[in-house]
Phi, psi and omega in degrees: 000306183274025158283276208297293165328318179260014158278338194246314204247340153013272185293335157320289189319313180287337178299331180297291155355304217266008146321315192282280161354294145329294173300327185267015161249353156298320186278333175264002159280335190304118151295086186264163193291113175304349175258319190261343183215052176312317187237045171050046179265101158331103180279178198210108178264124157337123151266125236238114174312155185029027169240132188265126149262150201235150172264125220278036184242289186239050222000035154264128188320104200301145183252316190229257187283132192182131166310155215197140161275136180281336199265320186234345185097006179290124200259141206196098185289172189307313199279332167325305157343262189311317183312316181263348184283313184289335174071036169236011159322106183287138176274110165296175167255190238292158207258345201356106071158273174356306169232176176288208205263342170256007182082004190264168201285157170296201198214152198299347180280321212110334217288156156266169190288140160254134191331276167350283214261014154301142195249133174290137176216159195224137206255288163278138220288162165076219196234355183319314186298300178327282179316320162310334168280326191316314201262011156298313170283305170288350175275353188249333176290299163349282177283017178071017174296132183290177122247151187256344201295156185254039186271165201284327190290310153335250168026299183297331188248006221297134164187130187215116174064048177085343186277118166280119171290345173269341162289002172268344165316282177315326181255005167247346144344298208310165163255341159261154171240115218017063135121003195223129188236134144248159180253208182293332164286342144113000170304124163253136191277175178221177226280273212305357129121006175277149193251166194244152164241112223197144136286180201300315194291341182239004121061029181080065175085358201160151165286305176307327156267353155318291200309330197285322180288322185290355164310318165281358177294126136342302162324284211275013136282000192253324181317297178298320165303343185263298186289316172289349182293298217308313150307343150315302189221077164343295182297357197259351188146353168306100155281327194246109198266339182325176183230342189233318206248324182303312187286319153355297198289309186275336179291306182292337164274356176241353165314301188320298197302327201226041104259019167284125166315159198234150186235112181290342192265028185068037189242188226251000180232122162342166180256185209217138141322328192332204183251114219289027157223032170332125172287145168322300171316330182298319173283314168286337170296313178331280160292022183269294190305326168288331183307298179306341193282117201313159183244312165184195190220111165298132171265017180214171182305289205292308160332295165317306166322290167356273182315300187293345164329300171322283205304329156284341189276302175329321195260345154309306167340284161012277220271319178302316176301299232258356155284330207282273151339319161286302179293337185300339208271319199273333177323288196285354176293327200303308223282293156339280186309324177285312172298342178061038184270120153086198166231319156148308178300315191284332202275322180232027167080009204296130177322179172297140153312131144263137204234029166241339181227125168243130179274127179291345202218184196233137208271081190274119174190138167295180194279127178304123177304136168318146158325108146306106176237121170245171166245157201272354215259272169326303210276001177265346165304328188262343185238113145299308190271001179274081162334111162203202196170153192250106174246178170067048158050042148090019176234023181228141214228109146289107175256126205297277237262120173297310230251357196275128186269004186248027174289322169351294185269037179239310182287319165309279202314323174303316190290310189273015161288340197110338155305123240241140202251124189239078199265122208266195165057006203295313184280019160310335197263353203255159158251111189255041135268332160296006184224008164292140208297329175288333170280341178288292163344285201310287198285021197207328192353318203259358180291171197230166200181149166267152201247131180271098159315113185272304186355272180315314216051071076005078189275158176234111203281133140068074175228119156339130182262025145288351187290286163336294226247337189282338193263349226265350123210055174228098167299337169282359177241058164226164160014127180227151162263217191280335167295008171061031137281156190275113197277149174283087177238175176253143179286128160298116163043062200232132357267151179278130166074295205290194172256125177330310179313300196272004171236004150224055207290328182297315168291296151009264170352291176279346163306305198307302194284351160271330180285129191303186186021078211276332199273001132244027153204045158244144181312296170299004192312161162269336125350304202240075166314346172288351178273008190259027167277119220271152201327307158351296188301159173278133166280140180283148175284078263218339186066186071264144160236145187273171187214115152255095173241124175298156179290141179214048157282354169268028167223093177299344189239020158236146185258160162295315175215114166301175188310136131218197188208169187232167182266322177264183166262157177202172258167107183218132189248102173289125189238021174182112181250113158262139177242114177352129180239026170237021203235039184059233193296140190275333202269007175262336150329296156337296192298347186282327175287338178279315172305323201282331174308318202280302240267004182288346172100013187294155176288174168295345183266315162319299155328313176281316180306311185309312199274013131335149159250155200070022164279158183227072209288135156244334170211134154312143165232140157227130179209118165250141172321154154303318166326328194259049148292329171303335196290312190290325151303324122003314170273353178261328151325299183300302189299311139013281205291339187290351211232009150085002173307152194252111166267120191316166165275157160034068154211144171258114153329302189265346164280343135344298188063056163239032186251142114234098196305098156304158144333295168320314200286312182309321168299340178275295177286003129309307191289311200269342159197067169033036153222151202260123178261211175250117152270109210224141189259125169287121166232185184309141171113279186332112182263118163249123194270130183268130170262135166328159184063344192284100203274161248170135206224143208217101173225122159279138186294309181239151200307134193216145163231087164278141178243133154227124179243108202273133180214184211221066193325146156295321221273018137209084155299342201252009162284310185316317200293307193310320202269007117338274158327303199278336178308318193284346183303323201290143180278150199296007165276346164300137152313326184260007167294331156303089169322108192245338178289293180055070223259334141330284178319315179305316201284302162349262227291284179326323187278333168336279197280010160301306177308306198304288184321308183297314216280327181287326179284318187312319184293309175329289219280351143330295194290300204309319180278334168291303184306308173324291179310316157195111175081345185234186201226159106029069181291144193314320195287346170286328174274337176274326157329282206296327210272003180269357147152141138291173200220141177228143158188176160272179192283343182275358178191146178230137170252142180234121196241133180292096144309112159276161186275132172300133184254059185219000000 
């Protein structure tokens, strides 16, 4: 497990490290007034119990290092910091009495602060953070953990499954592959850059001395080194025991595997060679067929393990090229460009341009692993004991059994693509009078709460939320507007402020003990890294929070929750679909939910699931990656202007929420820049796990009480981490500006006690190995001490962590 946590988090960790880093050589470059700082001295603040400290410019939550007023306390983060230093400071809106011209607050004189004489001040004791990155690296070289991070300490140690990534740098570098390029003109240029009109076939003499020179390749060392490993160890992914035709086979595929283009611009599929004027659709069948296309077919129980095995090793392989491949690809675009060779798109293959959004700041992750499309057929070979079934054209992973423990790893492989999860059946487990709208009535009726005009967006303040519930399937009896129509509404943000636990604690209970994959989406899970934040700390507000809304299948173009994205990952359950039981006949409502099913683009399979019996649909979903969110922004913008709209600074289309991609709009971002989300129907029962970043649209067919409970995945953090950074961009009328996450602190603490648990078995297996050599063993009562846990910690605090056996 804590391998696996510094396999997903890691590298995160180190970007964090070298941020930190930053600030103390900003701060030792600095000229300070020689009297207030004679020797530069880092002051060192207390963490103060329940208290989030915050940075009082652009409330994100401080993590280490950060400037201080010595006289009133006025607080300052790094980027804030670099920002006004750097003159990229966003001018907030008006600034008012209080502060200066940059929003930061006055000084206890009125005066404004001045930069220069603000004091570096530091949260964790010492020099402890610095040593955590040390031991981050060496402890990941140690256990084979790959790394990916662009930190100086990598660099020194760099290695991940016998491959030196900078010597695959280099080879991919050359401009010959064994001594030879051909071009497009069937011309071979040779190593010393004079080109030959040689046939293909003759070659400087010849096939033979070709074959004699790739001996010496590079290449066919990274080949040999990858298939022996692979001979080494059979049981890890060898499916095919042959010596001749097999090895063959595998050689030219993995040859294939480390001279394939990189599609530098993120989309979910390698780029194709194909004729650059393929229609999107054409490039998206493409990549459906490669995606689908079988890896192999285990004929036996041990054979299948076999594969997925494989199938974990390939994709770290993976992840080291097409990083490998991605910096060389952003290198020679550069390269291009300083040179002013070509225009740039066409030469280098490069996605659709965006010409509406531009990103303030540059996205440092390694590269995301493709979308995954299976057929069931594939996928029962490799998970046997798992029930599932395949929606969205094979790229949605549905699971019949909430409650089956061998669900996990079929869900991690889905999950660390990026990919949104449909887990059925859920209310086997619920007492479901508890979530009925008459039992809310009862127990809640007369609190009063604000309520949301989906029409419109509108709020309607202070309303019995009995009003609510009375109306929840009965239309005559809700709300009306000022036209005496009946309004589509939503309960707002219920229960408010407080935690859902103490204020529905019976419901809390029965939620808890129903939601699937418990090990990431219970507040303690091991899994779910917001639990490693230790008792001291505020805890993020994680919910559960409910989303209550009437039904809006006769409005195709309003959604119940417009486009957005979360900062976290989440689990949202439908516990209760009511449909009017007063609008005469039930089954042409149905048809009205089916037709809004069809025209949403849902696959055929989907199609079918609903018109089941005893299904029930209650929401519509569109959830597109995170990757393509700039794309999506880019199309909202353009359409914004086309539509004579004015674009505000530092406001987000999709962090607005002021969208809902309709048909048109979706065919318009399919056609002008390929991308495809998922569309999926929630019905009763149903959980669907959301990935950070992932932006995403919710319009109920029928009156829904959904619960979602938000947790925090290793494998995406570095989304959390990223959308952190774009949340402080925002301006301060957004709701999510306020960092609530803290989401530093998170990743600190997970690698913390990760680190501690390895660091404690490398010492076992010391001893253990010391003992042996000679001659004597180990007493019981000295190996169940040390192996029930140890503690790492910095000076201000040690956690002490249980290794448990990972159920992955």
């Amino acid at each position: 497990m804590s391998r696996f946590l510094l396999s997903q988090v890691g590298d995160q960790f180190c970007d964090l490290v070298e941020q930190e880093k930053d600030a103390i050589s900003l701060h030792m470059s600095e000229v300070f007034s020689p009297i207030a700082f004679p020797d530069k001295t880092i002051a060192w603040k207390r963490v103060v119990q329940g208290v989030r400290e915050m940075c009082d410019v652009c409330e994100t939550t401080l993590f280490n290092y950060h400037w201080a007023c010595g006289k009133c306390g006025f607080v300052v983060c790094i980027d804030c910091y670099k920002g006004r230093k750097n003159g990229t400071i966003k001018i907030w809106e008006e600034a008012g009495k209080d502060r200066d011209d940059f929003s930061w607050l006055l000084c206890t004189n009125r005066q404004p602060h001045e930069q220069e004489k603000l004091m570096l001040t530091q949260i964790i004791a010492d020099d402890s953070l610095l040593k955590l990155g040390a031991n981050v690296h060496s402890i990941r070289q140690k256990w084979g953990v790959p790394q990916f991070c662009r930190c100086m300490s990598n660099k020194e140690q760099r290695g991940t499954n016998g491959i030196a990534k900078d010597l695959l740098k280099n080879l991919i570098k050359c401009e010959t592959l064994n001594g030879v390029v051909k071009t497009e003109k069937n011309d071979v240029e040779m190593a010393d850059g004079k080109k030959n009109g040689t046939k293909k076939n003759g070659v400087n003499g010849g096939d033979a001395n070709r074959d004699e020179e790739s001996k010496n390749s590079p290449l066919n060392f990274f080949a040999d080194v990858a298939l022996s490993s692979e001979e080494k160890k059979p049981s890890e992914g060898s499916v095919s025991s042959s010596d001749s035709e097999d090895d063959k086979e595998n050689y030219s595929t993995l040859r294939e595997l480390l001279i394939r283009p990189s599609n530098v611009g993120g989309s979910s599929a390698p780029a194709s060679p194909g004729p650059p004027s393929a229609s999107p659709s054409q490039a998206a069948s493409k990549a459906r067929s490669r995606s689908s296309t079988p890896t192999g077919a285990p004929s036996s129980k041990k054979s299948r393990s076999n594969a997925t095995d494989s199938m974990d090793t390939m994709d770290t392989l993976d992840q080291v090229i097409s990083s490998a491949i991605r910096d060389v690809a952003v290198g020679e675009k550069n390269l291009k460009g300083e040179e002013g060779n070509g225009t740039g798109a066409e030469e280098t293959n490069a996605p659709v341009q965006l010409k509406h959004f531009i990103r303030r700041f540059s996205l440092q992750s390694r590269e995301p692993l493709p979308i995954r499309i299976m057929t069931l057929a594939e996928s029962m070979a490799l998970y046997p004991d798992v029930p599932h079934s395949w929606l969205c054209d094979g790229k949605l992973l549905r699971l019949h059994d909430p409650n089956n423990r061998s669900n996990y790893r079929i869900f991690q492989d889905q999950w660390k693509r990026g990919q949104p999860v449909l887990v059925s059946d859920v209310t086997k487990c619920l007492d479901l009078s508890l979530w009925h709208p008459d039992s809310f009535a009862r127990d809640f009726g007369d609190d009063k709460n604000d309520l949301i005009n989906c029409s419109t967006g509108n709020i309607v303040p202070n309303q019995p939320m009995r009003r609510f519930w009375e109306g929840f399937e009965f239309v005559s009896r809700r709300l009306r507007d000022e036209k005496g129509q009946p309004m589509l509404l939503k309960l707002k943000d219920w229960p408010p402020g407080e935690d859902f636990a103490e204020t529905l604690p019976a419901r809390f209970a029965d939620l808890m003990k129903a939601l699937p994959l418990t090990e990431y989406t219970h507040r303690n899970g091991r899994l779910n890294i917001a639990s490693r934040l230790p008792e001291c700390f505020v805890r993020p507000d994680l919910g559960p929070k409910m989303y209550n809304a009437y039904g809006s299948a006769m409005h195709p173009t309003k959604g119940t929750t417009n486009l957005h994205l979360d900062v976290s990952d989440a689990v949202n359950v439908m516990v209760y679909v009511g449909i009017p039981q007063d609008l005469g006949d039930a089954d042409e409502q149905n048809k009205e939910a089916l037709r809004a099913i069809e025209e949403a683009g849902c696959d055929i399979l989907t199609r079918r699931r609903v018109k089941e019996k005893g299904i029930i649909p209650g929401a519509l979903w569109h959830i597109y990656a995170a990757r393509d969110a700039d794309r999506i922004r880019d199309l909202l913008n353009k359409v914004a202007i086309e539509k004579g709209a004015r674009l505000e600074p530092h406001h987000d289309p999709i962090h607005d929420q002021s969208w809902y991609l309709d048909g048109p709009l979706r065919d318009r971002l399919y056609s002008e820049y390929g991308v495809e989300g998922f569309a999926l129907v929630q019905c009763l029962g149903d959980a669907v796990f959301i990935p950070a970043g992932a932006p995403h649209q919710v319009r109920n067919l029928h009156s829904c009480i959904k619960v979602a409970e938000d947790f925090v995945s290793p494998e995406n953090v570095s989304h959390c981490f990223h959308l952190t950074q774009e949340f402080r961009e925002l301006s301060d009328t957004h709701t999510n500006h306020e960092d609530k996450l803290q989401i530093k602190n998170i990743i600190y603490h997970a690698v913390k006690d990760s680190l501690s648990v390895l660091m404690g078995q490398s010492k076992i297996d010391e001893e253990k190995k010391g003992s042996v050599e000679d001659g004597g063993k180990c007493k019981p009562s000295e190996q169940s001490s040390e192996s029930a846990g140890t503690s790492v910690g910095s000076e201000e605090s040690a956690v002490v962590v249980k290794e448990e056996p990972a159920e992955t």
